[in-house]
Amino acid sequence: MRSLEFEALLDISARVGADPLLVQGAGGNTSIKEVGTLWIKASGLWLAHARKRDVMVPVALDPLLEALERNDPATEKAQHFVISEMNPSGLRPSIETTVHALMPQKVVIHVHCVETIATAVQTNGAAITAERLAGIPHVFVPYARPGLPLAKAIAERLQENTSVLILGNHGLAVAAETVADAAMLLTDVSRRLTAQRRQAPATDLAALSRLAVDSAYCLPDDVRLHAVATDLESCRIAAGGSLYPDHVIFLGKGSVIAAPGETAVSIETARTEPSESLPPLLLFPGKGVLVEKTISAGALAMARCLADVTARIPATARLRYLSDAENAELLGWDAEKYRQQLNRAGQALQ
């Protein structure tokens, strides 16, 4: 029988997961520690569905922490610590299970808050958060690949009273002893990090329709996606490369920016390999975006995230983009390949 706190966690998970300014697609995760078990959201599933299906996986907490203490490579695959008899669905725990395990508080909420990301990708992100989160026990953790590298980076910086983690080029984690306190902390931190959003010029729908003729691309249903291209500052920022892991996983490395005179068809035919997959998103500066006709729900959510994040980054900001090696590391990582597989199969939508 589930505890009242467990039920409250499912409620906040569904609420947070339904807010695209906090969570996009299968991103983000929540957890609760009860009687030696860490219950955490499954990899590849959506927090928004927490009240529609079973999304939580039981992990043996002490064995996982002991393995982390001795730098056991097994912690890279948290599924090795799943309590199988309590996991009949065979789900894998989140790739960020180690982050939740390291934080001593009972409840942890990890989100890809667009306000946080817009701050955490800036080279002076630590200084910005130190000013805006004054009075809140927090640490800024420079970018490390999710999984064991991120866990190690957190362990090196975690203090006894730390309740907030700002993860460079990644997102936000808050922790508390109750779901209610964690939810209030999440609201407070998100509010403090809120940045002014640039208003994007109007979309040129007629031009985009012409640019999509005879191609594998179409106009997106969500008109908010266009802002990343119609706002030239946002488009310039997107052109610089990948800013956070889920962009790489669901949209690919960087962004495809159309050059003057290019159409969707010309971009398709310019692919170096016939077997090369089509980019899910095309940006036409000053006009808007086109999406691949079979784009997944996860990729659409990340396209919206790209527009939301870039609009909140000051034009004068100095940014830290993910390196080629960091992009390749994410795309070649088994845990992320698993999420990509679920995304392609549509299992995350069930």
Tab-separated table of C-alpha atoms in Angstrom:
chain	number	residue	atom	x	y	z
A	1	MET	CA	0.000	0.000	0.000
A	2	ARG	CA	1.407	3.372	-1.002
A	3	SER	CA	2.046	6.059	1.597
A	4	LEU	CA	0.357	9.439	1.499
A	5	GLU	CA	3.691	11.020	0.603
A	6	PHE	CA	4.103	8.595	-2.305
A	7	GLU	CA	0.652	9.571	-3.557
A	8	ALA	CA	1.562	13.255	-3.169
A	9	LEU	CA	4.711	12.652	-5.204
A	10	LEU	CA	2.639	11.180	-8.037
A	11	ASP	CA	0.409	14.258	-7.946
A	12	ILE	CA	3.305	16.739	-8.143
A	13	SER	CA	5.004	14.578	-10.784
A	14	ALA	CA	1.959	14.752	-13.051
A	15	ARG	CA	1.569	18.494	-12.446
A	16	VAL	CA	5.216	19.329	-13.058
A	17	GLY	CA	5.386	16.989	-16.038
A	18	ALA	CA	2.487	18.794	-17.694
A	19	ASP	CA	4.278	22.165	-17.550
A	20	PRO	CA	6.566	22.556	-20.609
A	21	LEU	CA	8.454	25.346	-18.851
A	22	LEU	CA	9.598	22.776	-16.278
A	23	VAL	CA	9.655	19.426	-18.087
A	24	GLN	CA	9.742	18.514	-21.769
A	25	GLY	CA	8.653	15.114	-22.994
A	26	ALA	CA	10.353	12.284	-21.115
A	27	GLY	CA	12.796	14.618	-19.386
A	28	GLY	CA	12.946	15.318	-15.678
A	29	ASN	CA	12.369	12.877	-12.831
A	30	THR	CA	11.117	12.671	-9.256
A	31	SER	CA	11.898	10.326	-6.385
A	32	ILE	CA	11.046	9.408	-2.826
A	33	LYS	CA	13.026	7.354	-0.293
A	34	GLU	CA	10.947	4.969	1.796
A	35	VAL	CA	12.170	2.105	4.013
A	36	GLY	CA	15.509	1.715	2.243
A	37	THR	CA	13.978	1.930	-1.219
A	38	LEU	CA	14.461	4.766	-3.668
A	39	TRP	CA	11.373	5.022	-5.863
A	40	ILE	CA	12.298	6.964	-8.996
A	41	LYS	CA	10.711	7.720	-12.341
A	42	ALA	CA	11.494	5.220	-15.073
A	43	SER	CA	13.787	6.137	-17.934
A	44	GLY	CA	11.958	7.147	-21.095
A	45	LEU	CA	8.541	7.624	-19.492
A	46	TRP	CA	6.778	10.946	-19.043
A	47	LEU	CA	6.226	12.536	-15.636
A	48	ALA	CA	2.994	13.941	-17.053
A	49	HIS	CA	1.635	10.366	-17.115
A	50	ALA	CA	2.353	9.663	-13.434
A	51	ARG	CA	-1.366	9.329	-12.702
A	52	LYS	CA	-2.161	7.384	-15.878
A	53	ARG	CA	0.325	4.529	-15.648
A	54	ASP	CA	3.021	3.060	-13.426
A	55	VAL	CA	6.101	5.246	-13.907
A	56	MET	CA	8.078	4.574	-10.701
A	57	VAL	CA	10.879	2.030	-10.272
A	58	PRO	CA	12.149	0.648	-6.909
A	59	VAL	CA	15.917	0.834	-6.374
A	60	ALA	CA	17.841	-0.578	-3.400
A	61	LEU	CA	19.254	2.616	-1.899
A	62	ASP	CA	22.047	1.425	0.420
A	63	PRO	CA	23.700	-0.912	-2.115
A	64	LEU	CA	23.636	1.897	-4.690
A	65	LEU	CA	25.200	4.400	-2.275
A	66	GLU	CA	27.850	1.880	-1.242
A	67	ALA	CA	28.687	1.259	-4.888
A	68	LEU	CA	28.955	5.006	-5.492
A	69	GLU	CA	31.284	5.320	-2.506
A	70	ARG	CA	33.709	2.827	-4.027
A	71	ASN	CA	33.316	4.240	-7.564
A	72	ASP	CA	31.856	0.981	-8.803
A	73	PRO	CA	31.229	1.199	-12.593
A	74	ALA	CA	27.986	-0.729	-11.990
A	75	THR	CA	26.406	2.521	-10.803
A	76	GLU	CA	26.509	3.697	-14.408
A	77	LYS	CA	23.582	1.334	-14.986
A	78	ALA	CA	21.180	1.840	-12.097
A	79	GLN	CA	19.059	-1.059	-13.355
A	80	HIS	CA	21.582	-3.317	-11.592
A	81	PHE	CA	20.151	-2.045	-8.296
A	82	VAL	CA	16.449	-2.431	-9.111
A	83	ILE	CA	14.427	-4.550	-6.678
A	84	SER	CA	13.093	-6.908	-9.341
A	85	GLU	CA	10.331	-8.501	-7.275
A	86	MET	CA	8.817	-5.023	-6.795
A	87	ASN	CA	9.222	-4.093	-10.477
A	88	PRO	CA	6.929	-6.451	-12.439
A	89	SER	CA	6.885	-4.143	-15.473
A	90	GLY	CA	10.655	-4.452	-15.895
A	91	LEU	CA	11.158	-0.704	-16.228
A	92	ARG	CA	14.608	0.848	-16.058
A	93	PRO	CA	15.236	3.588	-13.496
A	94	SER	CA	16.107	7.104	-14.638
A	95	ILE	CA	19.610	7.710	-15.936
A	96	GLU	CA	19.885	10.281	-13.136
A	97	THR	CA	19.107	7.834	-10.314
A	98	THR	CA	22.513	8.444	-8.737
A	99	VAL	CA	21.746	12.167	-8.394
A	100	HIS	CA	18.614	11.376	-6.392
A	101	ALA	CA	20.433	8.799	-4.277
A	102	LEU	CA	23.188	11.238	-3.310
A	103	MET	CA	20.820	13.890	-1.987
A	104	PRO	CA	19.981	12.839	1.597
A	105	GLN	CA	16.511	14.372	1.684
A	106	LYS	CA	13.475	12.131	1.326
A	107	VAL	CA	12.032	13.810	-1.782
A	108	VAL	CA	13.893	15.024	-4.870
A	109	ILE	CA	12.428	16.777	-7.904
A	110	HIS	CA	14.646	17.194	-10.959
A	111	VAL	CA	13.396	19.355	-13.823
A	112	HIS	CA	14.694	20.903	-17.015
A	113	CYS	CA	13.281	24.286	-16.080
A	114	VAL	CA	13.767	26.652	-19.033
A	115	GLU	CA	14.538	29.545	-16.670
A	116	THR	CA	17.291	27.490	-15.042
A	117	ILE	CA	18.705	26.233	-18.321
A	118	ALA	CA	18.849	29.773	-19.730
A	119	THR	CA	21.014	30.679	-16.729
A	120	ALA	CA	23.003	27.438	-16.462
A	121	VAL	CA	24.315	27.641	-20.049
A	122	GLN	CA	25.961	31.010	-19.424
A	123	THR	CA	29.663	31.073	-18.600
A	124	ASN	CA	28.906	33.146	-15.505
A	125	GLY	CA	25.924	30.997	-14.537
A	126	ALA	CA	27.384	30.221	-11.107
A	127	ALA	CA	27.675	33.917	-10.265
A	128	ILE	CA	24.135	34.633	-11.478
A	129	THR	CA	22.647	31.847	-9.372
A	130	ALA	CA	24.698	32.855	-6.319
A	131	GLU	CA	23.128	36.309	-6.492
A	132	ARG	CA	19.563	35.240	-7.244
A	133	LEU	CA	19.462	32.288	-4.847
A	134	ALA	CA	21.010	34.107	-1.906
A	135	GLY	CA	19.813	32.507	1.322
A	136	ILE	CA	19.015	29.130	-0.279
A	137	PRO	CA	21.611	26.386	0.366
A	138	HIS	CA	22.589	25.545	-3.193
A	139	VAL	CA	25.548	24.512	-5.309
A	140	PHE	CA	26.316	25.095	-8.969
A	141	VAL	CA	27.651	21.946	-10.623
A	142	PRO	CA	29.543	22.488	-13.910
A	143	TYR	CA	28.388	20.306	-16.781
A	144	ALA	CA	29.112	16.606	-16.536
A	145	ARG	CA	27.460	13.810	-18.489
A	146	PRO	CA	24.358	12.515	-16.686
A	147	GLY	CA	25.045	9.275	-14.870
A	148	LEU	CA	28.217	8.472	-12.952
A	149	PRO	CA	30.227	11.544	-14.097
A	150	LEU	CA	27.472	13.879	-12.880
A	151	ALA	CA	27.108	11.933	-9.625
A	152	LYS	CA	30.827	12.319	-8.941
A	153	ALA	CA	30.714	16.050	-9.687
A	154	ILE	CA	27.783	16.465	-7.291
A	155	ALA	CA	29.399	14.373	-4.544
A	156	GLU	CA	32.465	16.608	-4.648
A	157	ARG	CA	30.373	19.730	-4.011
A	158	LEU	CA	27.420	18.550	-1.944
A	159	GLN	CA	27.161	20.057	1.540
A	160	GLU	CA	25.115	18.701	4.437
A	161	ASN	CA	22.473	21.396	4.063
A	162	THR	CA	22.376	21.580	0.248
A	163	SER	CA	18.784	21.546	-0.944
A	164	VAL	CA	19.193	22.896	-4.494
A	165	LEU	CA	21.457	21.808	-7.336
A	166	ILE	CA	21.922	24.035	-10.375
A	167	LEU	CA	23.321	21.713	-13.023
A	168	GLY	CA	25.398	23.475	-15.658
A	169	ASN	CA	24.005	23.036	-19.198
A	170	HIS	CA	21.332	20.788	-17.760
A	171	GLY	CA	18.720	21.867	-15.243
A	172	LEU	CA	17.614	22.007	-11.621
A	173	ALA	CA	17.155	19.616	-8.707
A	174	VAL	CA	15.448	20.502	-5.423
A	175	ALA	CA	15.198	18.340	-2.312
A	176	ALA	CA	13.206	18.379	0.925
A	177	GLU	CA	11.780	16.072	3.566
A	178	THR	CA	8.235	16.390	2.257
A	179	VAL	CA	6.657	16.650	-1.179
A	180	ALA	CA	4.981	19.927	-0.210
A	181	ASP	CA	8.267	21.523	0.839
A	182	ALA	CA	10.017	20.314	-2.323
A	183	ALA	CA	7.220	21.755	-4.446
A	184	MET	CA	7.440	25.125	-2.686
A	185	LEU	CA	11.210	25.176	-3.104
A	186	LEU	CA	10.853	24.415	-6.818
A	187	THR	CA	8.434	27.316	-7.224
A	188	ASP	CA	10.694	29.696	-5.301
A	189	VAL	CA	13.868	28.817	-7.224
A	190	SER	CA	12.111	28.963	-10.610
A	191	ARG	CA	10.679	32.377	-9.731
A	192	ARG	CA	14.057	33.737	-8.637
A	193	LEU	CA	15.711	32.574	-11.849
A	194	THR	CA	12.999	33.948	-14.121
A	195	ALA	CA	14.481	36.053	-16.900
A	196	GLN	CA	12.914	38.521	-19.303
A	197	ARG	CA	11.695	36.821	-22.455
A	198	ARG	CA	12.227	38.425	-25.857
A	199	GLN	CA	9.087	38.807	-27.932
A	200	ALA	CA	9.520	37.152	-31.304
A	201	PRO	CA	8.418	38.749	-34.594
A	202	ALA	CA	5.511	37.256	-36.509
A	203	THR	CA	5.940	33.995	-38.416
A	204	ASP	CA	5.960	34.080	-42.223
A	205	LEU	CA	3.612	31.162	-42.756
A	206	ALA	CA	3.252	31.731	-46.498
A	207	ALA	CA	7.008	31.597	-47.037
A	208	LEU	CA	7.347	28.491	-44.877
A	209	SER	CA	4.601	26.728	-46.815
A	210	ARG	CA	6.504	27.398	-50.036
A	211	LEU	CA	9.760	26.216	-48.487
A	212	ALA	CA	8.116	22.928	-47.472
A	213	VAL	CA	6.735	22.039	-50.929
A	214	ASP	CA	7.556	18.469	-52.062
A	215	SER	CA	9.581	17.820	-48.915
A	216	ALA	CA	9.379	15.596	-45.842
A	217	TYR	CA	8.656	18.679	-43.731
A	218	CYS	CA	5.568	20.591	-42.685
A	219	LEU	CA	4.441	23.455	-40.464
A	220	PRO	CA	4.234	22.555	-36.757
A	221	ASP	CA	0.864	22.664	-35.022
A	222	ASP	CA	2.394	24.570	-32.103
A	223	VAL	CA	3.064	28.090	-33.381
A	224	ARG	CA	5.336	28.788	-30.394
A	225	LEU	CA	8.086	26.716	-32.014
A	226	HIS	CA	8.654	29.417	-34.632
A	227	ALA	CA	10.103	31.931	-32.154
A	228	VAL	CA	13.560	30.354	-32.241
A	229	ALA	CA	13.825	31.303	-35.929
A	230	THR	CA	11.779	34.487	-36.240
A	231	ASP	CA	13.772	36.083	-33.409
A	232	LEU	CA	17.201	36.472	-34.980
A	233	GLU	CA	18.991	36.601	-31.613
A	234	SER	CA	17.464	33.262	-30.645
A	235	CYS	CA	18.353	31.876	-34.060
A	236	ARG	CA	21.953	33.031	-33.647
A	237	ILE	CA	22.138	31.347	-30.231
A	238	ALA	CA	20.705	28.108	-31.638
A	239	ALA	CA	23.200	28.217	-34.503
A	240	GLY	CA	26.054	28.086	-31.999
A	241	GLY	CA	25.505	24.440	-31.147
A	242	SER	CA	23.944	22.187	-28.505
A	243	LEU	CA	23.296	23.712	-25.086
A	244	TYR	CA	21.930	20.784	-23.023
A	245	PRO	CA	21.733	16.956	-23.208
A	246	ASP	CA	18.075	16.409	-24.134
A	247	HIS	CA	18.484	18.666	-27.165
A	248	VAL	CA	21.199	16.322	-28.434
A	249	ILE	CA	19.188	13.182	-27.708
A	250	PHE	CA	15.933	14.268	-29.325
A	251	LEU	CA	16.941	16.885	-31.917
A	252	GLY	CA	20.498	15.835	-32.736
A	253	LYS	CA	23.732	17.752	-32.483
A	254	GLY	CA	23.175	21.511	-32.809
A	255	SER	CA	20.469	22.992	-35.029
A	256	VAL	CA	20.030	23.035	-38.796
A	257	ILE	CA	19.844	26.648	-39.953
A	258	ALA	CA	18.792	27.205	-43.556
A	259	ALA	CA	21.032	29.421	-45.632
A	260	PRO	CA	19.554	32.079	-47.964
A	261	GLY	CA	17.904	30.374	-50.922
A	262	GLU	CA	17.737	26.959	-49.297
A	263	THR	CA	14.479	25.015	-49.137
A	264	ALA	CA	13.516	21.915	-47.191
A	265	VAL	CA	14.064	19.835	-50.331
A	266	SER	CA	17.544	21.254	-50.970
A	267	ILE	CA	18.515	20.553	-47.357
A	268	GLU	CA	17.258	16.984	-47.709
A	269	THR	CA	19.206	16.347	-50.913
A	270	ALA	CA	22.385	17.851	-49.463
A	271	ARG	CA	22.717	15.028	-46.924
A	272	THR	CA	26.125	13.392	-47.218
A	273	GLU	CA	24.781	9.851	-46.731
A	274	PRO	CA	21.507	8.520	-48.181
A	275	SER	CA	20.935	6.581	-44.950
A	276	GLU	CA	21.461	9.668	-42.806
A	277	SER	CA	18.331	10.449	-40.832
A	278	LEU	CA	16.533	13.700	-41.489
A	279	PRO	CA	16.941	16.439	-38.888
A	280	PRO	CA	13.670	16.751	-36.938
A	281	LEU	CA	13.723	20.553	-37.082
A	282	LEU	CA	14.736	23.136	-39.697
A	283	LEU	CA	15.189	26.805	-38.813
A	284	PHE	CA	14.582	29.468	-41.475
A	285	PRO	CA	15.898	32.761	-40.055
A	286	GLY	CA	13.289	35.496	-39.895
A	287	LYS	CA	10.563	33.169	-41.171
A	288	GLY	CA	10.007	30.289	-38.727
A	289	VAL	CA	10.543	26.539	-38.505
A	290	LEU	CA	9.521	23.373	-40.297
A	291	VAL	CA	9.311	19.981	-38.616
A	292	GLU	CA	9.833	16.547	-40.105
A	293	LYS	CA	6.437	14.995	-40.851
A	294	THR	CA	7.075	11.950	-38.657
A	295	ILE	CA	8.676	13.893	-35.803
A	296	SER	CA	8.179	12.253	-32.410
A	297	ALA	CA	6.328	13.855	-29.529
A	298	GLY	CA	9.601	13.943	-27.613
A	299	ALA	CA	11.364	15.868	-30.364
A	300	LEU	CA	8.454	18.295	-30.657
A	301	ALA	CA	8.676	18.952	-26.931
A	302	MET	CA	12.387	19.694	-27.259
A	303	ALA	CA	11.763	22.003	-30.212
A	304	ARG	CA	9.409	23.997	-27.980
A	305	CYS	CA	12.081	23.943	-25.254
A	306	LEU	CA	14.665	25.349	-27.671
A	307	ALA	CA	12.402	28.294	-28.442
A	308	ASP	CA	11.644	28.855	-24.756
A	309	VAL	CA	15.271	28.665	-23.613
A	310	THR	CA	16.874	30.782	-26.314
A	311	ALA	CA	14.259	33.528	-25.861
A	312	ARG	CA	15.367	33.868	-22.236
A	313	ILE	CA	19.106	34.118	-22.897
A	314	PRO	CA	20.322	37.731	-23.044
A	315	ALA	CA	21.745	38.700	-26.431
A	316	THR	CA	24.999	39.760	-24.744
A	317	ALA	CA	25.440	36.545	-22.748
A	318	ARG	CA	28.559	34.432	-23.169
A	319	LEU	CA	27.551	30.815	-23.543
A	320	ARG	CA	29.079	27.422	-22.911
A	321	TYR	CA	28.037	25.022	-25.658
A	322	LEU	CA	28.519	21.272	-25.425
A	323	SER	CA	31.726	20.229	-27.150
A	324	ASP	CA	31.902	17.773	-30.048
A	325	ALA	CA	33.223	15.165	-27.608
A	326	GLU	CA	30.338	15.796	-25.188
A	327	ASN	CA	27.798	15.520	-28.012
A	328	ALA	CA	29.340	12.255	-29.182
A	329	GLU	CA	29.454	10.914	-25.632
A	330	LEU	CA	25.720	11.483	-25.208
A	331	LEU	CA	24.782	9.996	-28.575
A	332	GLY	CA	26.945	6.925	-27.991
A	333	TRP	CA	25.857	6.269	-24.408
A	334	ASP	CA	23.849	3.081	-23.879
A	335	ALA	CA	21.418	4.698	-21.415
A	336	GLU	CA	20.555	7.429	-23.903
A	337	LYS	CA	20.263	4.935	-26.749
A	338	TYR	CA	17.617	3.224	-24.624
A	339	ARG	CA	15.687	6.503	-24.279
A	340	GLN	CA	16.028	7.100	-28.025
A	341	GLN	CA	14.651	3.628	-28.679
A	342	LEU	CA	11.614	4.301	-26.481
A	343	ASN	CA	11.107	7.645	-28.168
A	344	ARG	CA	11.187	6.144	-31.654
A	345	ALA	CA	8.879	3.301	-30.644
A	346	GLY	CA	6.419	5.688	-29.064
A	347	GLN	CA	6.403	3.720	-25.793
A	348	ALA	CA	6.855	6.939	-23.834
A	349	LEU	CA	3.430	8.048	-24.994
A	350	GLN	CA	1.470	5.031	-23.772
